């Protein structure tokens, strides 16, 4: 069985999320696990996919960064898949771990991807520090009072944080921040 896994970091990335799902279905994925959560967060659907796969199956992702956050994380996932005798295919790299060369290339590219991510974060931190120094970085714009009141009201009505975020059109983290600030007031 061919199983797909699609992930984006935020609900604001719907176009990318939908294109991943479409691509996974187009190559014959019979089941697609999907979630919109940061790679550093708890990836419940990835865990479910890793639990679901059986011997002879293939787990497919569109890009390496949709699956793993570091080389260590990637190696852990590959190890779990190998124990179950499940292959891993990364579409944009044309890579398949069922081949020895595929395993080698995946390890090398995973290291390069981690290096690239760390370099990007370092440049981002430097840019933010420079902008702060120049007085150009003022941080996130505060949420408007109408949305803030709506979040608080929906919370008192018993909606989940995700439901509130979807209804108000903000990220789940924003909902948590607003509610935490309201509790302190």
mmCIF file of C-alpha atoms in Angstrom:
data_model
loop_
_atom_site.group_PDB
_atom_site.id
_atom_site.type_symbol
_atom_site.label_atom_id
_atom_site.label_comp_id
_atom_site.label_asym_id
_atom_site.label_seq_id
_atom_site.Cartn_x
_atom_site.Cartn_y
_atom_site.Cartn_z
ATOM 1 C CA UNK A 1 0.000 0.000 0.000
ATOM 2 C CA UNK A 2 1.184 3.519 -0.758
ATOM 3 C CA UNK A 3 0.614 5.885 2.159
ATOM 4 C CA UNK A 4 1.109 9.652 1.937
ATOM 5 C CA UNK A 5 2.000 12.231 4.564
ATOM 6 C CA UNK A 6 1.360 15.958 4.037
ATOM 7 C CA UNK A 7 2.265 18.739 6.465
ATOM 8 C CA UNK A 8 2.492 22.491 6.584
ATOM 9 C CA UNK A 9 3.558 24.548 9.568
ATOM 10 C CA UNK A 10 0.530 26.823 9.705
ATOM 11 C CA UNK A 11 -3.050 27.000 8.525
ATOM 12 C CA UNK A 12 -2.008 30.041 6.472
ATOM 13 C CA UNK A 13 -0.223 27.727 4.021
ATOM 14 C CA UNK A 14 -3.393 26.212 2.510
ATOM 15 C CA UNK A 15 -2.237 26.355 -1.124
ATOM 16 C CA UNK A 16 0.928 24.401 -0.346
ATOM 17 C CA UNK A 17 -0.997 21.982 1.830
ATOM 18 C CA UNK A 18 -3.605 21.310 -0.847
ATOM 19 C CA UNK A 19 -0.952 20.868 -3.545
ATOM 20 C CA UNK A 20 0.840 18.270 -1.407
ATOM 21 C CA UNK A 21 -2.388 16.319 -0.939
ATOM 22 C CA UNK A 22 -3.207 16.517 -4.660
ATOM 23 C CA UNK A 23 0.286 15.348 -5.618
ATOM 24 C CA UNK A 24 0.155 12.444 -3.158
ATOM 25 C CA UNK A 25 -3.221 11.295 -4.493
ATOM 26 C CA UNK A 26 -2.014 11.669 -8.104
ATOM 27 C CA UNK A 27 0.837 9.196 -7.571
ATOM 28 C CA UNK A 28 -1.534 6.615 -6.115
ATOM 29 C CA UNK A 29 -1.538 7.104 -2.359
ATOM 30 C CA UNK A 30 -4.438 5.086 -1.012
ATOM 31 C CA UNK A 31 -4.389 6.844 2.365
ATOM 32 C CA UNK A 32 -3.007 10.293 3.162
ATOM 33 C CA UNK A 33 -2.224 11.433 6.694
ATOM 34 C CA UNK A 34 -2.294 15.218 6.889
ATOM 35 C CA UNK A 35 -1.711 17.904 9.483
ATOM 36 C CA UNK A 36 -0.923 21.554 9.854
ATOM 37 C CA UNK A 37 1.546 21.762 12.693
ATOM 38 C CA UNK A 38 5.067 23.072 13.124
ATOM 39 C CA UNK A 39 7.786 20.472 12.651
ATOM 40 C CA UNK A 40 8.890 21.182 16.225
ATOM 41 C CA UNK A 41 5.377 20.524 17.521
ATOM 42 C CA UNK A 42 3.722 17.215 18.280
ATOM 43 C CA UNK A 43 3.089 15.618 14.877
ATOM 44 C CA UNK A 44 0.167 13.347 15.738
ATOM 45 C CA UNK A 45 -0.622 12.411 12.137
ATOM 46 C CA UNK A 46 3.003 11.501 11.385
ATOM 47 C CA UNK A 47 2.982 9.238 14.428
ATOM 48 C CA UNK A 48 -0.307 7.749 13.202
ATOM 49 C CA UNK A 49 1.162 7.161 9.724
ATOM 50 C CA UNK A 50 4.245 5.462 11.192
ATOM 51 C CA UNK A 51 1.968 3.279 13.309
ATOM 52 C CA UNK A 52 -0.339 2.509 10.350
ATOM 53 C CA UNK A 53 2.255 1.341 7.810
ATOM 54 C CA UNK A 54 2.871 -2.387 7.394
ATOM 55 C CA UNK A 55 5.574 -4.545 5.832
ATOM 56 C CA UNK A 56 5.863 -3.870 2.108
ATOM 57 C CA UNK A 57 4.164 -0.456 2.282
ATOM 58 C CA UNK A 58 5.758 2.757 1.063
ATOM 59 C CA UNK A 59 5.445 6.081 2.902
ATOM 60 C CA UNK A 60 5.525 9.006 0.475
ATOM 61 C CA UNK A 61 6.162 12.706 1.127
ATOM 62 C CA UNK A 62 6.438 15.483 -1.426
ATOM 63 C CA UNK A 63 9.523 17.077 0.158
ATOM 64 C CA UNK A 64 12.039 16.064 2.787
ATOM 65 C CA UNK A 65 11.327 19.090 4.997
ATOM 66 C CA UNK A 66 7.668 18.035 5.282
ATOM 67 C CA UNK A 67 8.827 14.878 7.072
ATOM 68 C CA UNK A 68 11.846 15.574 9.264
ATOM 69 C CA UNK A 69 13.202 18.542 11.209
ATOM 70 C CA UNK A 70 16.808 17.331 11.453
ATOM 71 C CA UNK A 71 19.126 14.549 10.336
ATOM 72 C CA UNK A 72 18.608 12.880 13.705
ATOM 73 C CA UNK A 73 14.820 13.052 13.305
ATOM 74 C CA UNK A 74 15.091 11.750 9.728
ATOM 75 C CA UNK A 75 17.283 8.844 10.799
ATOM 76 C CA UNK A 76 14.842 7.991 13.581
ATOM 77 C CA UNK A 77 11.936 7.928 11.114
ATOM 78 C CA UNK A 78 13.900 5.852 8.607
ATOM 79 C CA UNK A 79 14.875 3.432 11.392
ATOM 80 C CA UNK A 80 11.208 3.015 12.407
ATOM 81 C CA UNK A 81 10.275 2.375 8.780
ATOM 82 C CA UNK A 82 13.123 -0.087 8.249
ATOM 83 C CA UNK A 83 12.120 -2.079 11.356
ATOM 84 C CA UNK A 84 8.676 -2.489 9.806
ATOM 85 C CA UNK A 85 10.202 -3.139 6.343
ATOM 86 C CA UNK A 86 8.517 -0.064 4.902
ATOM 87 C CA UNK A 87 10.045 2.070 2.161
ATOM 88 C CA UNK A 88 10.224 5.861 2.079
ATOM 89 C CA UNK A 89 9.888 7.890 -1.099
ATOM 90 C CA UNK A 90 10.516 11.647 -1.395
ATOM 91 C CA UNK A 91 8.914 12.894 -4.590
ATOM 92 C CA UNK A 92 10.800 16.125 -5.302
ATOM 93 C CA UNK A 93 14.124 14.303 -4.903
ATOM 94 C CA UNK A 94 13.086 11.181 -6.809
ATOM 95 C CA UNK A 95 14.472 9.215 -3.894
ATOM 96 C CA UNK A 96 13.471 5.817 -2.561
ATOM 97 C CA UNK A 97 15.003 4.168 0.532
ATOM 98 C CA UNK A 98 14.362 0.714 -0.877
ATOM 99 C CA UNK A 99 17.654 1.157 -2.743
ATOM 100 C CA UNK A 100 21.094 1.381 -1.135
ATOM 101 C CA UNK A 101 21.920 4.499 -3.141
ATOM 102 C CA UNK A 102 18.616 6.042 -2.090
ATOM 103 C CA UNK A 103 19.473 5.521 1.582
ATOM 104 C CA UNK A 104 22.920 7.084 1.143
ATOM 105 C CA UNK A 105 21.628 10.075 -0.809
ATOM 106 C CA UNK A 106 18.832 10.662 1.682
ATOM 107 C CA UNK A 107 21.311 10.772 4.568
ATOM 108 C CA UNK A 108 23.549 13.224 2.716
ATOM 109 C CA UNK A 109 20.660 15.445 1.623
ATOM 110 C CA UNK A 110 19.189 15.357 5.119
ATOM 111 C CA UNK A 111 22.482 16.733 6.455
ATOM 112 C CA UNK A 112 22.548 19.456 3.816
ATOM 113 C CA UNK A 113 18.920 20.389 4.536
ATOM 114 C CA UNK A 114 19.647 20.673 8.263
ATOM 115 C CA UNK A 115 22.723 22.810 7.559
ATOM 116 C CA UNK A 116 20.676 25.046 5.234
ATOM 117 C CA UNK A 117 17.927 25.464 7.848
ATOM 118 C CA UNK A 118 20.435 26.369 10.571
ATOM 119 C CA UNK A 119 22.095 28.910 8.275
ATOM 120 C CA UNK A 120 18.714 30.442 7.405
ATOM 121 C CA UNK A 121 17.818 30.764 11.093
ATOM 122 C CA UNK A 122 21.185 32.360 11.827
ATOM 123 C CA UNK A 123 20.697 34.913 9.027
ATOM 124 C CA UNK A 124 17.169 35.574 10.292
ATOM 125 C CA UNK A 125 18.415 36.225 13.845
ATOM 126 C CA UNK A 126 21.101 38.567 12.477
ATOM 127 C CA UNK A 127 18.513 40.430 10.376
ATOM 128 C CA UNK A 128 16.137 40.843 13.317
ATOM 129 C CA UNK A 129 18.978 42.065 15.555
ATOM 130 C CA UNK A 130 20.046 44.604 12.897
ATOM 131 C CA UNK A 131 16.441 45.786 12.389
ATOM 132 C CA UNK A 132 15.994 46.184 16.166
ATOM 133 C CA UNK A 133 19.252 48.099 16.344
ATOM 134 C CA UNK A 134 18.025 50.421 13.565
ATOM 135 C CA UNK A 135 14.636 50.819 15.267
ATOM 136 C CA UNK A 136 12.816 49.190 12.341
ATOM 137 C CA UNK A 137 11.685 46.050 14.101
ATOM 138 C CA UNK A 138 8.758 46.597 16.384
ATOM 139 C CA UNK A 139 7.539 43.019 16.608
ATOM 140 C CA UNK A 140 4.178 41.544 15.783
ATOM 141 C CA UNK A 141 1.213 43.846 15.315
ATOM 142 C CA UNK A 142 -1.308 43.380 18.110
ATOM 143 C CA UNK A 143 -4.574 41.630 17.316
ATOM 144 C CA UNK A 144 -7.521 44.009 17.011
ATOM 145 C CA UNK A 145 -9.919 44.358 19.949
ATOM 146 C CA UNK A 146 -12.884 42.863 18.065
ATOM 147 C CA UNK A 147 -11.019 39.635 17.320
ATOM 148 C CA UNK A 148 -9.650 39.528 20.870
ATOM 149 C CA UNK A 149 -13.169 39.811 22.298
ATOM 150 C CA UNK A 150 -14.447 37.146 19.884
ATOM 151 C CA UNK A 151 -11.690 34.733 20.943
ATOM 152 C CA UNK A 152 -12.525 35.241 24.630
ATOM 153 C CA UNK A 153 -16.263 34.858 23.990
ATOM 154 C CA UNK A 154 -15.847 31.664 21.922
ATOM 155 C CA UNK A 155 -13.611 30.216 24.616
ATOM 156 C CA UNK A 156 -16.273 30.820 27.264
ATOM 157 C CA UNK A 157 -18.765 29.111 24.939
ATOM 158 C CA UNK A 158 -16.595 25.978 25.107
ATOM 159 C CA UNK A 159 -15.105 25.856 21.611
ATOM 160 C CA UNK A 160 -11.683 24.231 21.241
ATOM 161 C CA UNK A 161 -8.639 26.379 20.527
ATOM 162 C CA UNK A 162 -8.468 25.039 16.956
ATOM 163 C CA UNK A 163 -12.150 25.766 16.347
ATOM 164 C CA UNK A 164 -11.683 29.298 17.683
ATOM 165 C CA UNK A 165 -8.612 29.856 15.497
ATOM 166 C CA UNK A 166 -10.444 28.645 12.385
ATOM 167 C CA UNK A 167 -13.549 30.703 13.122
ATOM 168 C CA UNK A 168 -11.666 33.925 13.887
ATOM 169 C CA UNK A 169 -9.077 33.450 11.151
ATOM 170 C CA UNK A 170 -5.956 33.456 13.315
ATOM 171 C CA UNK A 171 -3.351 30.893 14.254
ATOM 172 C CA UNK A 172 -3.880 28.585 17.208
ATOM 173 C CA UNK A 173 -0.886 30.151 18.983
ATOM 174 C CA UNK A 174 -2.610 33.542 18.784
ATOM 175 C CA UNK A 175 -5.655 32.079 20.531
ATOM 176 C CA UNK A 176 -3.457 30.767 23.350
ATOM 177 C CA UNK A 177 -1.670 34.136 23.672
ATOM 178 C CA UNK A 178 -4.932 36.105 23.831
ATOM 179 C CA UNK A 179 -6.442 33.761 26.410
ATOM 180 C CA UNK A 180 -3.278 33.755 28.548
ATOM 181 C CA UNK A 181 -3.208 37.557 28.524
ATOM 182 C CA UNK A 182 -6.923 37.695 29.394
ATOM 183 C CA UNK A 183 -6.334 35.387 32.396
ATOM 184 C CA UNK A 184 -3.586 37.680 33.694
ATOM 185 C CA UNK A 185 -5.809 40.765 33.427
#
